[in-house]
Coordinates of C-alpha atoms in Angstrom, one line a residue:
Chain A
X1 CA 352.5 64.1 193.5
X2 CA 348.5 65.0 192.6
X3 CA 348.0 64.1 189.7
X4 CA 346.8 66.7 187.5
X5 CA 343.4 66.8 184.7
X6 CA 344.3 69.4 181.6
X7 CA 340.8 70.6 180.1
X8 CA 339.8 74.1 177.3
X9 CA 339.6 76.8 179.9
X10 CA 339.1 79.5 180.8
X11 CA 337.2 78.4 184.2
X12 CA 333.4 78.4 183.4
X13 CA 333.2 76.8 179.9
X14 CA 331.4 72.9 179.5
X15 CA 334.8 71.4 179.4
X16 CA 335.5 73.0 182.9
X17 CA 332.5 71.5 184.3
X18 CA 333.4 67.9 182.7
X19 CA 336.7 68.2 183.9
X20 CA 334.7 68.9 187.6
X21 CA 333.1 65.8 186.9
X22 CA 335.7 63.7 186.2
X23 CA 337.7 64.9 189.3
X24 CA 334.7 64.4 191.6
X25 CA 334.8 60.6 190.3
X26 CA 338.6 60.3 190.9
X27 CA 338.1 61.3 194.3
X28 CA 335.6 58.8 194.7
X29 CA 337.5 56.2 193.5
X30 CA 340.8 56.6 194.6
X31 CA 340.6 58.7 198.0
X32 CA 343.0 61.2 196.4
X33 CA 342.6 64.6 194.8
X34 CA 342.7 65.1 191.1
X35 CA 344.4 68.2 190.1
X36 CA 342.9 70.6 186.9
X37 CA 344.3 73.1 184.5
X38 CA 343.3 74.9 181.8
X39 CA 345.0 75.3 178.6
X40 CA 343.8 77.6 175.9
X41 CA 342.8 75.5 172.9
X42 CA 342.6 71.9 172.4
X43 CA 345.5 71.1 170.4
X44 CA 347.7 72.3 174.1
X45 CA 345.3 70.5 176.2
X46 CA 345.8 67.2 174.3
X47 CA 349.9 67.9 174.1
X48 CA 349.8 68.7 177.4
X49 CA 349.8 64.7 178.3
X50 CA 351.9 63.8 175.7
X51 CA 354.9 66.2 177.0
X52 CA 354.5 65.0 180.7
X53 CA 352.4 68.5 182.6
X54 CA 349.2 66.8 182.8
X55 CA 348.4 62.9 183.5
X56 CA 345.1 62.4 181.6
X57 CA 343.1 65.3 179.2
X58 CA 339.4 66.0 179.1
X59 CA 338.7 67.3 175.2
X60 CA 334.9 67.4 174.0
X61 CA 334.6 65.1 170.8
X62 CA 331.1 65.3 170.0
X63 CA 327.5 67.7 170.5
X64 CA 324.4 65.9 169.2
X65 CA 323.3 69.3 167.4
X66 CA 326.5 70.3 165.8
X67 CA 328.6 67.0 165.6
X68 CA 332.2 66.2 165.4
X69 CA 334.5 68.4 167.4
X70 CA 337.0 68.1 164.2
X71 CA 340.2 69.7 166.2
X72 CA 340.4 66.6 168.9
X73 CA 340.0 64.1 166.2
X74 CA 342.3 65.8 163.8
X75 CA 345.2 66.1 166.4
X76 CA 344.6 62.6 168.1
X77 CA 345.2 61.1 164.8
X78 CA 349.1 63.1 164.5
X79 CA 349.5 62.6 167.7
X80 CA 350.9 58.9 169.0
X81 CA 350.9 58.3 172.6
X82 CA 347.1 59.0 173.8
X83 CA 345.0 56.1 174.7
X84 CA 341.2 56.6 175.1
X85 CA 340.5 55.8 179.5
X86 CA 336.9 57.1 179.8
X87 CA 334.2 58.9 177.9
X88 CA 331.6 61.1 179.6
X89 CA 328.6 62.5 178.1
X90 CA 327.1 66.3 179.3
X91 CA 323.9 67.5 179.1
X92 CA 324.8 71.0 177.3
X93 CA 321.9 73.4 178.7
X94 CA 322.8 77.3 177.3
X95 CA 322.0 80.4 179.3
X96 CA 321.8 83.9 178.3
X97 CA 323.6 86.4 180.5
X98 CA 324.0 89.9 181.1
X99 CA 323.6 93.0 183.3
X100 CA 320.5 93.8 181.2
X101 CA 317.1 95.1 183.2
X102 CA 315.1 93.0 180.3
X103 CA 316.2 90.9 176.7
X104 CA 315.1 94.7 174.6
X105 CA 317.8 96.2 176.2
X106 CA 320.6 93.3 174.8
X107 CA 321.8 94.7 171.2
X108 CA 325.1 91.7 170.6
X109 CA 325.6 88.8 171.9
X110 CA 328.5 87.5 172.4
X111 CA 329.5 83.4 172.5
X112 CA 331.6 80.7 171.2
X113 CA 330.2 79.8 167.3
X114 CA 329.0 76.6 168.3
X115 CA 326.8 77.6 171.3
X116 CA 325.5 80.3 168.9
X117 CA 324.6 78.2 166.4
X118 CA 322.7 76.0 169.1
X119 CA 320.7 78.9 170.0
X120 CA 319.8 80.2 166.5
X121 CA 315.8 79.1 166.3
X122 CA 315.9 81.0 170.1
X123 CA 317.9 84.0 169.1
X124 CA 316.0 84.8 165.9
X125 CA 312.4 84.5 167.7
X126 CA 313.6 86.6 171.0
X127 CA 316.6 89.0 169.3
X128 CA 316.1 89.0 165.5
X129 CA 318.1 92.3 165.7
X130 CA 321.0 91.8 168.0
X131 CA 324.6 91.5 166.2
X132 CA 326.1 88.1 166.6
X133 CA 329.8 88.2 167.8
X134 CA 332.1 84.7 167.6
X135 CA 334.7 84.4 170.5
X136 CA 337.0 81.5 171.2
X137 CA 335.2 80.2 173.9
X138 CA 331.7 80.5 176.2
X139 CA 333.4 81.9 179.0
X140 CA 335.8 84.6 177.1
X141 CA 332.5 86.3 176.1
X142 CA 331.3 86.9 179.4
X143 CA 334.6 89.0 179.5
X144 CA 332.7 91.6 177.3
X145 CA 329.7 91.8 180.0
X146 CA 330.6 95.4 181.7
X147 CA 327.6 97.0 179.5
X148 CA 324.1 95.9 179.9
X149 CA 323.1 96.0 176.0
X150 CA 325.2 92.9 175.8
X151 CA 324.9 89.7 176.4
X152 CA 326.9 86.5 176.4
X153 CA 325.7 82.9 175.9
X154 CA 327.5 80.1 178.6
X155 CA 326.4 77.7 181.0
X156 CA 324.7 78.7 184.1
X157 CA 327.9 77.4 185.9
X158 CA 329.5 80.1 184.3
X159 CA 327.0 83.0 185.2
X160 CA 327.4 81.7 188.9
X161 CA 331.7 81.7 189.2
X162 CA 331.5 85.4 187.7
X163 CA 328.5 86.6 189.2
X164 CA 326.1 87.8 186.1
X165 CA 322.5 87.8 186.2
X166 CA 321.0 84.5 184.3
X167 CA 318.6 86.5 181.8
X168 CA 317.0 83.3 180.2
X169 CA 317.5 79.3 180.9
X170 CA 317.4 77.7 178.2
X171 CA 318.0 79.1 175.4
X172 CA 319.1 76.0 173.3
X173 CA 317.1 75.0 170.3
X174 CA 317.2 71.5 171.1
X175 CA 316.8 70.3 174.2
X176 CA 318.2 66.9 174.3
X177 CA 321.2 68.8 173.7
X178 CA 324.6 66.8 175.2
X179 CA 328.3 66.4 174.1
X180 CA 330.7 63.5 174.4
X181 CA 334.1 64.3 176.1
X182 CA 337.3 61.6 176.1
X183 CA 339.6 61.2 179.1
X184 CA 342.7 60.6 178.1
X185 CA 346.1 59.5 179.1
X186 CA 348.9 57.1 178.4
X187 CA 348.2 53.9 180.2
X188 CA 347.3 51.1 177.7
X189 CA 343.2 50.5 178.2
X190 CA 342.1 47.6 176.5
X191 CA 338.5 47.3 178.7
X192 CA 335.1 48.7 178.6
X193 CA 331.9 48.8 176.2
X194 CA 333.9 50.7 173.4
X195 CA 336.9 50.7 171.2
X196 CA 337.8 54.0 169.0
X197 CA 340.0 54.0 166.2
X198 CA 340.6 55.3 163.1
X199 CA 342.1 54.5 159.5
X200 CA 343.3 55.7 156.2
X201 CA 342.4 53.8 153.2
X202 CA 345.6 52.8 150.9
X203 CA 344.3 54.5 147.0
X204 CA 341.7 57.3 146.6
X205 CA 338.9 54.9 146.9
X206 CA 336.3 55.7 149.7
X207 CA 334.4 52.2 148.5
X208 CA 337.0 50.7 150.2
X209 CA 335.6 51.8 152.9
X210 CA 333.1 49.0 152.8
X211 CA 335.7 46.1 153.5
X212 CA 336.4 47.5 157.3
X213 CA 332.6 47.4 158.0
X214 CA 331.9 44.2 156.5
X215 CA 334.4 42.6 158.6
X216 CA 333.2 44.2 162.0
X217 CA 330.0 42.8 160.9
X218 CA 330.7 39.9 159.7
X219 CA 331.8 39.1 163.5
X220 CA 328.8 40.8 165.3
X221 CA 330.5 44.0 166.2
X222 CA 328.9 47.2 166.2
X223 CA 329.9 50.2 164.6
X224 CA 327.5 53.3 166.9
X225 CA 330.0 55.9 165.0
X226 CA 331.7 56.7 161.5
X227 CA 333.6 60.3 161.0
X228 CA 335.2 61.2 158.3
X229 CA 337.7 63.6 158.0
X230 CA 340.3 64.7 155.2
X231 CA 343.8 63.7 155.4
X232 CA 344.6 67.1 154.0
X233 CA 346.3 66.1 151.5
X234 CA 344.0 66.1 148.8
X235 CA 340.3 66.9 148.5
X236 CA 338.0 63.8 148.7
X237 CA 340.9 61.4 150.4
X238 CA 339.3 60.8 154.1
X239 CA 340.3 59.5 157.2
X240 CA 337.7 56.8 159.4
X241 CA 337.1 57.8 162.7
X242 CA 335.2 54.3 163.6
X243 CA 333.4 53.8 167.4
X244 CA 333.3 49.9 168.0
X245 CA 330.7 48.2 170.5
X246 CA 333.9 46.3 172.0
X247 CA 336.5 46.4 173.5
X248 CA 340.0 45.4 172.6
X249 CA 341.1 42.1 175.3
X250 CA 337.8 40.8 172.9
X251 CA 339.6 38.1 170.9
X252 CA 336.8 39.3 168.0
X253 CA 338.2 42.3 168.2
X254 CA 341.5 41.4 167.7
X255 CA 340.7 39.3 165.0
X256 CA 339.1 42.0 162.9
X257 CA 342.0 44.5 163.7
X258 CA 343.9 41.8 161.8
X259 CA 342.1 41.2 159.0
X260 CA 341.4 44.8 158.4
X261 CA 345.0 45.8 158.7
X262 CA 346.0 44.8 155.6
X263 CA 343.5 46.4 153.8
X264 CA 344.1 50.0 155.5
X265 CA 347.0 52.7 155.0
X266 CA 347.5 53.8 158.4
X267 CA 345.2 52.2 161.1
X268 CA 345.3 53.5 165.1
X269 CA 343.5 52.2 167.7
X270 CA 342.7 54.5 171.1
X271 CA 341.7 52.5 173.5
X272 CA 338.3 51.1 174.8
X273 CA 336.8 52.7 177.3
X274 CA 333.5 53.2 179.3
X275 CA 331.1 56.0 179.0
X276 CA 329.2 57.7 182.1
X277 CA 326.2 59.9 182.0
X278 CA 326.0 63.2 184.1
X279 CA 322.1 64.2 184.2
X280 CA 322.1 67.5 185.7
X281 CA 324.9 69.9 185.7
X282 CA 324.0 71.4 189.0
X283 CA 324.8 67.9 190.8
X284 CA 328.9 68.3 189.3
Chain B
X1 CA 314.9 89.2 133.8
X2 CA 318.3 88.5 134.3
X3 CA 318.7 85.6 136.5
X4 CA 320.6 85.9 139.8
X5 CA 322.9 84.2 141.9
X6 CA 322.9 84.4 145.4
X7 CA 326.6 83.3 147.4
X8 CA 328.3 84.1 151.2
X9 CA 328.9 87.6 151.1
X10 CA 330.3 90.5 151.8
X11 CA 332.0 90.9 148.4
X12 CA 335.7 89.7 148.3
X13 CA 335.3 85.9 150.1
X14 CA 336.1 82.8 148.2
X15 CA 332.5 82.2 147.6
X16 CA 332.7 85.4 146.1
X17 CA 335.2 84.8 143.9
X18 CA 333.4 81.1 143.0
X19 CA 330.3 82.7 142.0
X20 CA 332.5 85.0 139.8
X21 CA 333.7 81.7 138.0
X22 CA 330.1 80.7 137.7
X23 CA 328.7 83.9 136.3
X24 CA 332.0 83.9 133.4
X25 CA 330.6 80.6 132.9
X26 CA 327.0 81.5 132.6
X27 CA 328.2 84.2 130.1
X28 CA 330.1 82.0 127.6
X29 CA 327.5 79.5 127.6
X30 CA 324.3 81.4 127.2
X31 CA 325.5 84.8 125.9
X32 CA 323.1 86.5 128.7
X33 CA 324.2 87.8 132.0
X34 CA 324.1 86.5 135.4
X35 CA 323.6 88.6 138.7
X36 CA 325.5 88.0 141.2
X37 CA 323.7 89.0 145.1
X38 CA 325.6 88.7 148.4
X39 CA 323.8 87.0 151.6
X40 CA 324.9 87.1 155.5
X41 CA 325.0 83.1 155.8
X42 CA 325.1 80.2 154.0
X43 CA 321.1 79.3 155.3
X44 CA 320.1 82.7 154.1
X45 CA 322.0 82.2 150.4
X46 CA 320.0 78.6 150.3
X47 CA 316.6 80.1 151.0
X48 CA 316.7 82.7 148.5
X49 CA 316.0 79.9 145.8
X50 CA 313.3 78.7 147.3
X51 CA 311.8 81.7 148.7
X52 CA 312.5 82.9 144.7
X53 CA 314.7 85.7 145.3
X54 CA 317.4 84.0 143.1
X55 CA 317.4 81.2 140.3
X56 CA 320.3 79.6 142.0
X57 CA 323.2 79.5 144.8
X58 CA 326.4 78.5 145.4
X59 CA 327.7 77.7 148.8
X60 CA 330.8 75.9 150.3
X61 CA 330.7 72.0 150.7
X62 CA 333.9 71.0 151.8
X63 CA 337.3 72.2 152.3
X64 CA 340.6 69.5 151.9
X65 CA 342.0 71.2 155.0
X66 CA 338.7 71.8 157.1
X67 CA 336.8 69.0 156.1
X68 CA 332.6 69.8 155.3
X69 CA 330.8 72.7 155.8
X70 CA 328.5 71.7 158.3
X71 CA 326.0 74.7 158.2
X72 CA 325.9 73.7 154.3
X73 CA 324.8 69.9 154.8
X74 CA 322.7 70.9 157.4
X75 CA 320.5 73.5 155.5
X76 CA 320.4 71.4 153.0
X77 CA 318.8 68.4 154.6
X78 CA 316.0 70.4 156.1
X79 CA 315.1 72.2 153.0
X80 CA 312.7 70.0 150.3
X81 CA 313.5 71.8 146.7
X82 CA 316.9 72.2 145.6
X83 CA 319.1 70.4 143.4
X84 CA 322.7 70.4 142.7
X85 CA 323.0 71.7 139.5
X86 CA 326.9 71.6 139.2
X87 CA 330.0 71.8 141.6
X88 CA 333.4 73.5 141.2
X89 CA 336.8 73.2 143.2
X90 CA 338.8 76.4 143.7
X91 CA 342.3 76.8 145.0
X92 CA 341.9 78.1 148.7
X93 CA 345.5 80.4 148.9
X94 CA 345.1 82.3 151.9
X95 CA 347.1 86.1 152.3
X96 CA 348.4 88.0 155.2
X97 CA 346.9 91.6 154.6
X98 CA 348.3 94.6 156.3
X99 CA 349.0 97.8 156.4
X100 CA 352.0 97.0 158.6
X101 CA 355.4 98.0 157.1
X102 CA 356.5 94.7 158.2
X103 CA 355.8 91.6 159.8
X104 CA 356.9 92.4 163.5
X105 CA 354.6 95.2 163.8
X106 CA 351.5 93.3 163.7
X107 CA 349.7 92.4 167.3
X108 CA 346.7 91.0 166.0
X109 CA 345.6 88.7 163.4
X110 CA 341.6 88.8 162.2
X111 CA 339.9 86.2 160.0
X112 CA 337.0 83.4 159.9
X113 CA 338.0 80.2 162.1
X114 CA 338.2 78.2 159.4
X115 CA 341.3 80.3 158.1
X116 CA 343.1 81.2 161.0
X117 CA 343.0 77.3 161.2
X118 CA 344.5 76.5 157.7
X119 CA 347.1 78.7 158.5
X120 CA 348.1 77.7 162.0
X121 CA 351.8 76.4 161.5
X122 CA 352.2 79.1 159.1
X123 CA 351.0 81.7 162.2
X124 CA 352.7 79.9 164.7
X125 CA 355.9 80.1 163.0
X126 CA 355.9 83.9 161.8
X127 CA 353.6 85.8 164.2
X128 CA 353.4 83.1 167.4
X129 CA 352.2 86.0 170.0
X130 CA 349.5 87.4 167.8
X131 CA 346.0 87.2 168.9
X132 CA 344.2 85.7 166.6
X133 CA 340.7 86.8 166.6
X134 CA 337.4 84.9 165.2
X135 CA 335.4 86.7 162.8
X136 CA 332.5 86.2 160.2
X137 CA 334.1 86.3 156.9
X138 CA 337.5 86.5 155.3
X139 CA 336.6 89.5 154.2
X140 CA 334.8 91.1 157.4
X141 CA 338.3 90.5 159.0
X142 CA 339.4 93.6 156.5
X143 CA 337.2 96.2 158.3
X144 CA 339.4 96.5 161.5
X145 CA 343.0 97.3 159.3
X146 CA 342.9 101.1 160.0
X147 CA 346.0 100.2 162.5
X148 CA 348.9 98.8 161.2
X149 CA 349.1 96.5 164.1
X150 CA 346.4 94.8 162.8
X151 CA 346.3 91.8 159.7
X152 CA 343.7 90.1 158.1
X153 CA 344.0 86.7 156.5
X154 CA 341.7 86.4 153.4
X155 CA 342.8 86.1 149.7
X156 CA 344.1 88.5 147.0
X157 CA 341.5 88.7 145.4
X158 CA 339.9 90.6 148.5
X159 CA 343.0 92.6 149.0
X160 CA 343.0 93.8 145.5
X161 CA 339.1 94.9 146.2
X162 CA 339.7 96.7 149.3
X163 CA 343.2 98.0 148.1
X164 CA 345.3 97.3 151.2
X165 CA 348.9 95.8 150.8
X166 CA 349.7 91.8 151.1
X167 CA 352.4 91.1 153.5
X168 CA 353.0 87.5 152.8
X169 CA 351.1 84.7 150.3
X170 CA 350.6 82.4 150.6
X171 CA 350.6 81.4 154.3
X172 CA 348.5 78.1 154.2
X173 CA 350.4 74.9 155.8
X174 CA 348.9 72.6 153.3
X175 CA 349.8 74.1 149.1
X176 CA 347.1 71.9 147.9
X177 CA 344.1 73.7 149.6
X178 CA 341.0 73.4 147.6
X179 CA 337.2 73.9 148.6
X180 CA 334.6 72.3 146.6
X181 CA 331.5 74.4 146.1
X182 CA 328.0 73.3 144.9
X183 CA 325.3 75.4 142.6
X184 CA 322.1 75.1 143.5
X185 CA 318.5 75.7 141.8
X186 CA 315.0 74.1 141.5
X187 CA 315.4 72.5 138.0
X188 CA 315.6 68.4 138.4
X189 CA 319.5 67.8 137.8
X190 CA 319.3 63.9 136.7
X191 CA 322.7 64.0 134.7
X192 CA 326.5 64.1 135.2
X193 CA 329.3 62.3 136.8
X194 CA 328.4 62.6 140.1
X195 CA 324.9 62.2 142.7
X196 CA 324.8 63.4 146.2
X197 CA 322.2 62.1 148.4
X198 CA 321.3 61.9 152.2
X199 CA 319.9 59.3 154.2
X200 CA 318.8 59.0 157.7
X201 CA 318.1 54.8 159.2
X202 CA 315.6 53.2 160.8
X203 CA 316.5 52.5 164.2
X204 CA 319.9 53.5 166.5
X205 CA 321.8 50.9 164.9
X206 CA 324.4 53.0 162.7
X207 CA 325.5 49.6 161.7
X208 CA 322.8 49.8 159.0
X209 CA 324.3 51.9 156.9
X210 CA 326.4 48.6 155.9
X211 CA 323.7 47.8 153.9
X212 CA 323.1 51.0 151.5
X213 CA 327.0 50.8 150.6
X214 CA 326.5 47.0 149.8
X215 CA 324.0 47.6 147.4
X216 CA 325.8 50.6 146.0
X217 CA 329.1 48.4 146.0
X218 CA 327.3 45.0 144.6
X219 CA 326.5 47.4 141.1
X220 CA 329.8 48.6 141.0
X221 CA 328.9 52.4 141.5
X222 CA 331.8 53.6 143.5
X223 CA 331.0 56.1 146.8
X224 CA 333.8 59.4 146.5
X225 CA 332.5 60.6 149.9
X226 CA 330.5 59.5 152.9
X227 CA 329.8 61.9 155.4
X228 CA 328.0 61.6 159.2
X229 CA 326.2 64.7 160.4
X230 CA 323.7 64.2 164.1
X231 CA 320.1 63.9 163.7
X232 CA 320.2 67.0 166.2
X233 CA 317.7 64.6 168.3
X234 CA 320.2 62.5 170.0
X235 CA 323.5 62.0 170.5
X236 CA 325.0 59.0 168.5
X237 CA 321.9 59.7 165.6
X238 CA 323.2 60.1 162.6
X239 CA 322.1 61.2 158.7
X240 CA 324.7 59.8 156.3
X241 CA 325.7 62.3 153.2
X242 CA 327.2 60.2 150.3
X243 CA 328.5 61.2 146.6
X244 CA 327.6 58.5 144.4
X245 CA 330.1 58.3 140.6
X246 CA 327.1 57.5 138.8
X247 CA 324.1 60.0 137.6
X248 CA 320.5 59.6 137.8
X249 CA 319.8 58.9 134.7
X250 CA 321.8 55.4 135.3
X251 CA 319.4 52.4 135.7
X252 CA 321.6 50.9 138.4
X253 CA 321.7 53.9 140.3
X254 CA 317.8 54.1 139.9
X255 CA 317.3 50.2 140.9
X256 CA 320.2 51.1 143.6
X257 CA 317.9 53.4 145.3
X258 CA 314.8 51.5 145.2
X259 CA 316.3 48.6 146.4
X260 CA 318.1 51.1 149.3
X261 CA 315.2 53.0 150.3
X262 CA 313.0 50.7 152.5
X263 CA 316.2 50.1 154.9
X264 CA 315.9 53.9 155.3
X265 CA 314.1 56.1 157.8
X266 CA 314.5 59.5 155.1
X267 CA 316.1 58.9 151.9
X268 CA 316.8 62.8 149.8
X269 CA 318.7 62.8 146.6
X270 CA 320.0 66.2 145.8
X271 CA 320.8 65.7 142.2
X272 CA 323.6 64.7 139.6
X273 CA 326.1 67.4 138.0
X274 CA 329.4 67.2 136.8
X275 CA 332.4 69.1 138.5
X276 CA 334.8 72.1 137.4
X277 CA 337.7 72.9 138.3
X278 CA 339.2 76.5 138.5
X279 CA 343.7 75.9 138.5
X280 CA 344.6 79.8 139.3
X281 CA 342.1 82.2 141.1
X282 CA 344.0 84.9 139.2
X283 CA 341.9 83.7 136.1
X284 CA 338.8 84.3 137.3

C-alpha cells in the first residue's frame, strides 16, 4: 500500500508545495512513491494520522514575519499519538495575481490573513485603496479571480496550476520571508539535531518557568524556541512550547526530562527530528 | 477639548464595548467626558496617539482562548511613545445572531477568525455543515444578515445595536473566556501592580533570555507572562514580551533593568498600571 502525506489544501497553497517537497525526498530515499491529500484545515490534517487515512502530516508551525501557527501547536498538545519525524523550512515568496491589464485596474484583493498581513508595507505603497478581503486559505482566493478588478495573493506555484497571470513577484514586505513545517507520524523518533516539547506549569506561576530553562542550561542544552500559549482555562495560565538543540537517545537529554518532570503539570515530548532547507520553490 | 479615545471599530465589537467601560470610568473619576472614535485596525487605533488625533487607545492584548494579539505586540514594538496607562479584562461571551426562525435554517455562519475559533465545538456540534466564513470584525459579520440563512457570531451587546434577534448565547466552548485589553497614551505610567516590557538579545542564541528572568527571579519580582514574537528578520529571531508584578517606581525593578539591559540587543518598557476587571458586560 503507498503510503500517503495529509497536508492544508486546496492544491496550490505553501503547504501543498512542502508537502511536494517532502514527497520528492521520499522518493529519493525509499525508491517508492509517497501519496498526498489535502484536508481542509489543520486540525483534520493532523487527525488525519491519528485515525489511520494518512501515515505522516505536513502542518506549517512557524513564519519568521508573523510567528507561531497557534492551531498546530494547540491541537498537537490534545492530541497524543504524533511524534515529530522531520522539519522543513520554505522560503515563502508572495505573488499578486489576477486577469488585470495593469495593478490600477485591481480594486480587492483577495488572500489568506496571514499572507495579507505579509504584504501590508507593499499593498499600502502600490493599492492604498483596494478592499482587503480574508479567505481561509491562498489558493481559495484565487477562486474569486473571474473579474479582472480583483486580485488574489498566493505563491507563483499557485498562479501556474490555475493558469492566472503573475501581476507582481514579490510582493512580501520582508524578504527573508520562510516558514517551518513538521512532518509527522507515529513512529517513535528519538534522533536528529532537535527535540520539541511542551509543558504546563503545576500553580499560576509563569516564574516557574525559570526552573525548566535553568536545567536545560545547566547541562549545555539549547533552547532556539519558547511559545507560549494559554491552556484556556484561565487568562494568564500558559503552556511551554520549548525547541531543544538535542535530541532525545542524548543521555543529557533524558536526564533533564527527569529532573524537570517533577516540577511540570503536564509535560509532552514530540520527537527530535532534523530540519532541511528548500532554497527556491521553483526547484520542488 | 474633550479628550478622545480611539479603539477597533465598527461600533458594536468587544473593543467597543471596552472602551465603553473606560469612558464610564473616565466619567466617575474626572466628572468630564471622554470621546470615544472608531478605527479600521488595531495599527491605525495605536497611531492616532502619536500622530495626536486621540489622548489615548485601547486595543486587545490577549485573549484566554486565542492566546495574544499579535498585530497588537507587533505595533507596539515598532512604535517609540506610548505607555500603558491601565489594562482591563472583559468577559468574551460570544452570540449566534440571526434572523433565522430557527437553527436549521442557517447555511452560513459569518464572524472574525478569532471567534469562529472560540466557538468551534460549539459550531461543530449545532451547525456542523455551515460555512463558516472569515471576516474583519464581529461586528462586520452583521452586514450580510438580510437572509435568514445567514448568522453572525459577535456579542449582545452588538445585537442589541443593530436590532437583530439572538438565536443562541452563549456558544463559546470555554465559559471562562476573557480578553485582556490595554489603554494607551503618552503620559510616563511609572506606577501600579504591573510593567510590561519588550526585549530583543544580542546574538541567535534564544538561550539568553535565561539570564533577564534570573535577574528578575534573583529579586523576587515574579514574571505573569512571557511571550515570543519573530524579529520579522529571520526565522528562529525572537523579541521576548514580559509582564513584570512590580511597578517602575520599585528600586529593584529599576536596578533589575539596569543590571538586564547590557545582555540586551533593544530593551522597551511600556509602562506600569494596574488592572480592572469588568464581571458582566451587561453592566457596561
Amino acid at each position: 500500500m503507498t503510503p500517503v502525506l495529509s497536508f492544508l489544501g486546496p492544491v496550490g497553497t505553501y503547504s501543498d508545495v512542502a508537502s511536494l517537497a517532502c514527497a520528492q525526498q521520499w522518493q529519493q530515499e525509499n525508491g517508492t512513491h509517497l501519496d498526498r491529500c489535502p484536508y481542509p484545515s489543520i486540525p483534520q490534517v493532523l487527525k488525519s494520522v491519528e485515525e489511520g487515512e494518512a501515515h505522516f502530516a505536513i502542518v506549517p508551525v512557524e513564519n519568521s514575519t508573523e510567528g507561531s501557527v497557534t492551531v498546530t501547536l494547540d491541537t498537537l498538545w490534545q492530541l497524543d499519538m504524533l511524534q515529530i519525524q522531520q522539519a522543513w523550512t520554505l522560503p515563502i515568496s508572495h505573488a499578486l495575481i489576477s486577469r488585470a491589464a495593469s495593478v490600477d485596474e485591481i480594486h480587492a484583493i483577495y488572500s489568506h490573513p496571514q499572507a495579507l498581513a505579509q504584504c501590508q508595507e507593499w499593498l499600502a505603497s502600490n493599492l492604498p485603496n483596494a478592499k482587503l478581503v480574508p479567505t481561509r486559505s491562498t489558493t481559495e482566493a484565487l477562486q474569486y479571480l473571474d473579474q479582472p478588478s480583483i486580485a488574489a495573493i498566493a505563491s507563483r506555484h499557485a498562479a501556474e496550476i490555475y493558469q492566472i497571470p503573475v501581476v507582481a513577484h514579490p510582493i512580501n514586505d520582508q524578504k527573508d520571508n520562510r516558514t517551518r513545517f513538521w512532518v509527522l507520524g507515529m513512529e517513535q523518533s528519538r534522533v536528529g539535531t532537535h527535540t520539541s516539547l511542551a509543558l504546563s506549569l503545576p500553580a499560576n506561576v509563569p516564574g516557574a518557568l525559570l526552573k525548566p530553562l535553568e536545567i536545560f542550561a545547566s547541562r549545555g542544552l539549547n533552547l532556539s524556541r519558547i511559545e507560549s500559549r494559554p491552556t484556556k482555562r484561565s487568562l494568564g495560565e500558559y503552556i511551554f512550547f520549548l525547541d531543544v538543540e538535542a535530541d532525545l537517545s542524548n543521555p543529557l537529554m533524558s536526564s533533564a526530562l527527569d529532573e524537570i518532570r517533577p516540577h511540570t503539570e503536564t509535560l509532552k515530548t514530540f520527537g527530535s527530528y532534523s530540519i532541511l532547507h528548500v532554497e527556491n520553490l521553483l526547484d520542488v
